[in-house]
JSON list of C-alpha atoms in Angstrom, two decimals:
[
{"chain": "Q", "resi": 1, "resn": "MET", "atom": "CA", "xyz": [102.65, 79.18, 92.99]},
{"chain": "Q", "resi": 2, "resn": "ARG", "atom": "CA", "xyz": [105.29, 81.28, 91.20]},
{"chain": "Q", "resi": 3, "resn": "TYR", "atom": "CA", "xyz": [106.72, 84.68, 92.02]},
{"chain": "Q", "resi": 4, "resn": "TYR", "atom": "CA", "xyz": [107.96, 87.38, 89.67]},
{"chain": "Q", "resi": 5, "resn": "LEU", "atom": "CA", "xyz": [109.62, 90.77, 89.90]},
{"chain": "Q", "resi": 6, "resn": "ALA", "atom": "CA", "xyz": [108.63, 93.14, 87.10]},
{"chain": "Q", "resi": 7, "resn": "THR", "atom": "CA", "xyz": [110.58, 96.37, 86.60]},
{"chain": "Q", "resi": 8, "resn": "TRP", "atom": "CA", "xyz": [109.69, 99.10, 84.10]},
{"chain": "Q", "resi": 9, "resn": "ALA", "atom": "CA", "xyz": [112.40, 101.17, 82.40]},
{"chain": "Q", "resi": 10, "resn": "GLU", "atom": "CA", "xyz": [110.19, 104.25, 81.91]},
{"chain": "Q", "resi": 11, "resn": "PRO", "atom": "CA", "xyz": [107.02, 103.98, 84.00]},
{"chain": "Q", "resi": 12, "resn": "ALA", "atom": "CA", "xyz": [104.28, 106.58, 83.72]},
{"chain": "Q", "resi": 13, "resn": "PRO", "atom": "CA", "xyz": [104.20, 108.98, 86.71]},
{"chain": "Q", "resi": 14, "resn": "ASP", "atom": "CA", "xyz": [101.19, 107.23, 88.24]},
{"chain": "Q", "resi": 15, "resn": "GLU", "atom": "CA", "xyz": [102.44, 103.69, 87.51]},
{"chain": "Q", "resi": 16, "resn": "PRO", "atom": "CA", "xyz": [104.71, 101.54, 89.70]},
{"chain": "Q", "resi": 17, "resn": "VAL", "atom": "CA", "xyz": [108.46, 101.38, 89.05]},
{"chain": "Q", "resi": 18, "resn": "TRP", "atom": "CA", "xyz": [108.44, 97.72, 90.07]},
{"chain": "Q", "resi": 19, "resn": "MET", "atom": "CA", "xyz": [105.96, 95.06, 91.14]},
{"chain": "Q", "resi": 20, "resn": "ALA", "atom": "CA", "xyz": [106.41, 91.71, 92.83]},
{"chain": "Q", "resi": 21, "resn": "LEU", "atom": "CA", "xyz": [103.65, 89.31, 91.85]},
{"chain": "Q", "resi": 22, "resn": "GLU", "atom": "CA", "xyz": [102.37, 86.07, 93.33]},
{"chain": "Q", "resi": 23, "resn": "ILE", "atom": "CA", "xyz": [100.93, 83.98, 90.50]},
{"chain": "Q", "resi": 24, "resn": "GLU", "atom": "CA", "xyz": [98.71, 80.90, 90.79]},
{"chain": "Q", "resi": 25, "resn": "GLU", "atom": "CA", "xyz": [98.95, 78.01, 88.29]},
{"chain": "Q", "resi": 26, "resn": "ASP", "atom": "CA", "xyz": [95.88, 79.39, 86.46]},
{"chain": "Q", "resi": 27, "resn": "GLY", "atom": "CA", "xyz": [97.59, 82.78, 85.94]},
{"chain": "Q", "resi": 28, "resn": "SER", "atom": "CA", "xyz": [95.59, 84.61, 88.60]},
{"chain": "Q", "resi": 29, "resn": "CYS", "atom": "CA", "xyz": [97.37, 87.04, 90.92]},
{"chain": "Q", "resi": 30, "resn": "PRO", "atom": "CA", "xyz": [96.18, 86.82, 94.55]},
{"chain": "Q", "resi": 31, "resn": "ARG", "atom": "CA", "xyz": [98.82, 89.19, 95.98]},
{"chain": "Q", "resi": 32, "resn": "LEU", "atom": "CA", "xyz": [101.18, 91.85, 94.71]},
{"chain": "Q", "resi": 33, "resn": "ILE", "atom": "CA", "xyz": [103.56, 94.48, 95.98]},
{"chain": "Q", "resi": 34, "resn": "GLU", "atom": "CA", "xyz": [104.00, 97.71, 94.05]},
{"chain": "Q", "resi": 35, "resn": "HIS", "atom": "CA", "xyz": [106.65, 100.40, 94.45]},
{"chain": "Q", "resi": 36, "resn": "PHE", "atom": "CA", "xyz": [106.33, 103.93, 93.08]},
{"chain": "Q", "resi": 37, "resn": "GLU", "atom": "CA", "xyz": [109.12, 106.36, 92.21]},
{"chain": "Q", "resi": 38, "resn": "LEU", "atom": "CA", "xyz": [108.04, 108.72, 95.00]},
{"chain": "Q", "resi": 39, "resn": "GLY", "atom": "CA", "xyz": [109.16, 106.05, 97.48]},
{"chain": "Q", "resi": 40, "resn": "TRP", "atom": "CA", "xyz": [105.73, 104.65, 98.35]},
{"chain": "Q", "resi": 41, "resn": "THR", "atom": "CA", "xyz": [105.41, 100.86, 98.45]},
{"chain": "Q", "resi": 42, "resn": "GLY", "atom": "CA", "xyz": [102.15, 99.05, 99.10]},
{"chain": "Q", "resi": 43, "resn": "THR", "atom": "CA", "xyz": [100.59, 95.62, 99.12]},
{"chain": "Q", "resi": 44, "resn": "ARG", "atom": "CA", "xyz": [97.34, 94.44, 97.57]},
{"chain": "Q", "resi": 45, "resn": "GLU", "atom": "CA", "xyz": [95.34, 91.25, 98.07]},
{"chain": "Q", "resi": 46, "resn": "ALA", "atom": "CA", "xyz": [92.63, 90.04, 95.70]},
{"chain": "Q", "resi": 47, "resn": "TRP", "atom": "CA", "xyz": [90.32, 88.85, 98.48]},
{"chain": "Q", "resi": 48, "resn": "ARG", "atom": "CA", "xyz": [90.39, 92.34, 100.04]},
{"chain": "Q", "resi": 49, "resn": "GLU", "atom": "CA", "xyz": [89.29, 93.75, 96.69]},
{"chain": "Q", "resi": 50, "resn": "GLU", "atom": "CA", "xyz": [86.62, 91.06, 96.41]},
{"chain": "Q", "resi": 51, "resn": "SER", "atom": "CA", "xyz": [88.24, 89.57, 93.34]},
{"chain": "Q", "resi": 52, "resn": "ASP", "atom": "CA", "xyz": [89.84, 86.31, 92.28]},
{"chain": "Q", "resi": 53, "resn": "SER", "atom": "CA", "xyz": [92.80, 88.13, 90.73]},
{"chain": "Q", "resi": 54, "resn": "LEU", "atom": "CA", "xyz": [94.44, 91.56, 90.83]},
{"chain": "Q", "resi": 55, "resn": "LEU", "atom": "CA", "xyz": [95.10, 91.32, 87.08]},
{"chain": "Q", "resi": 56, "resn": "ASP", "atom": "CA", "xyz": [92.48, 91.72, 84.37]},
{"chain": "Q", "resi": 57, "resn": "ASP", "atom": "CA", "xyz": [93.83, 88.78, 82.37]},
{"chain": "Q", "resi": 58, "resn": "PRO", "atom": "CA", "xyz": [95.68, 85.62, 83.39]},
{"chain": "Q", "resi": 59, "resn": "PHE", "atom": "CA", "xyz": [99.39, 86.35, 83.79]},
{"chain": "Q", "resi": 60, "resn": "ASP", "atom": "CA", "xyz": [101.54, 84.96, 80.97]},
{"chain": "Q", "resi": 61, "resn": "PRO", "atom": "CA", "xyz": [105.25, 85.33, 81.81]},
{"chain": "Q", "resi": 62, "resn": "GLU", "atom": "CA", "xyz": [106.33, 84.56, 78.22]},
{"chain": "Q", "resi": 63, "resn": "ALA", "atom": "CA", "xyz": [104.13, 87.33, 76.81]},
{"chain": "Q", "resi": 64, "resn": "ALA", "atom": "CA", "xyz": [105.20, 89.76, 79.56]},
{"chain": "Q", "resi": 65, "resn": "ALA", "atom": "CA", "xyz": [108.87, 89.06, 78.83]},
{"chain": "Q", "resi": 66, "resn": "GLU", "atom": "CA", "xyz": [108.34, 90.20, 75.22]},
{"chain": "Q", "resi": 67, "resn": "ASP", "atom": "CA", "xyz": [107.57, 93.78, 76.37]},
{"chain": "Q", "resi": 68, "resn": "PRO", "atom": "CA", "xyz": [110.78, 95.75, 75.61]},
{"chain": "Q", "resi": 69, "resn": "GLY", "atom": "CA", "xyz": [110.06, 98.27, 78.40]},
{"chain": "Q", "resi": 70, "resn": "LEU", "atom": "CA", "xyz": [109.71, 95.57, 81.05]},
{"chain": "Q", "resi": 71, "resn": "THR", "atom": "CA", "xyz": [112.28, 93.41, 82.79]},
{"chain": "Q", "resi": 72, "resn": "LEU", "atom": "CA", "xyz": [110.73, 90.27, 84.26]},
{"chain": "Q", "resi": 73, "resn": "ARG", "atom": "CA", "xyz": [112.45, 87.67, 86.38]},
{"chain": "Q", "resi": 74, "resn": "GLU", "atom": "CA", "xyz": [111.22, 84.85, 88.54]},
{"chain": "Q", "resi": 75, "resn": "ILE", "atom": "CA", "xyz": [112.11, 85.19, 92.21]},
{"chain": "Q", "resi": 76, "resn": "PRO", "atom": "CA", "xyz": [112.06, 82.67, 95.08]},
{"chain": "Q", "resi": 77, "resn": "ALA", "atom": "CA", "xyz": [109.02, 82.49, 97.34]},
{"chain": "Q", "resi": 78, "resn": "GLU", "atom": "CA", "xyz": [111.24, 83.59, 100.23]},
{"chain": "Q", "resi": 79, "resn": "SER", "atom": "CA", "xyz": [112.12, 86.84, 98.42]},
{"chain": "Q", "resi": 80, "resn": "PHE", "atom": "CA", "xyz": [108.46, 87.66, 97.86]},
{"chain": "Q", "resi": 81, "resn": "ALA", "atom": "CA", "xyz": [107.67, 86.81, 101.50]},
{"chain": "Q", "resi": 82, "resn": "ALA", "atom": "CA", "xyz": [110.46, 89.11, 102.72]},
{"chain": "Q", "resi": 83, "resn": "LEU", "atom": "CA", "xyz": [109.19, 92.00, 100.57]},
{"chain": "Q", "resi": 84, "resn": "TRP", "atom": "CA", "xyz": [105.63, 91.37, 101.76]},
{"chain": "Q", "resi": 85, "resn": "GLU", "atom": "CA", "xyz": [106.61, 91.20, 105.43]},
{"chain": "Q", "resi": 86, "resn": "ALA", "atom": "CA", "xyz": [108.67, 94.41, 105.10]},
{"chain": "Q", "resi": 87, "resn": "GLN", "atom": "CA", "xyz": [105.49, 96.23, 104.08]},
{"chain": "Q", "resi": 88, "resn": "GLU", "atom": "CA", "xyz": [103.33, 94.64, 106.75]},
{"chain": "Q", "resi": 89, "resn": "THR", "atom": "CA", "xyz": [105.65, 95.63, 109.60]},
{"chain": "Q", "resi": 90, "resn": "ASP", "atom": "CA", "xyz": [104.64, 98.76, 111.44]},
{"chain": "Q", "resi": 91, "resn": "PRO", "atom": "CA", "xyz": [107.44, 101.32, 111.76]},
{"chain": "Q", "resi": 92, "resn": "PRO", "atom": "CA", "xyz": [108.83, 101.72, 115.29]},
{"chain": "Q", "resi": 93, "resn": "GLU", "atom": "CA", "xyz": [107.17, 104.38, 117.37]},
{"chain": "Q", "resi": 94, "resn": "GLU", "atom": "CA", "xyz": [109.15, 107.57, 117.87]},
{"chain": "Q", "resi": 95, "resn": "GLU", "atom": "CA", "xyz": [109.96, 108.54, 121.43]}
]
């Protein structure tokens, strides 16, 4: 399993500003985290969407790195887990 952080320089209004991706050896993406400029961040899981991968094609980091509008870097599993857990935690209840 590998983990990547993809950041777009000029995302479309309805596209994420950044995504953290969990990538299997076969290039499939079982989980991802996406953050939008409006401040909304969400998680997605392939099994919840009844799919083997959240990407249409197998992920190829070398090809993705060639996109001039995209910055791609590999991140540690712990970094992905921390981002994932931050989204899964319910906010504290207001008194």
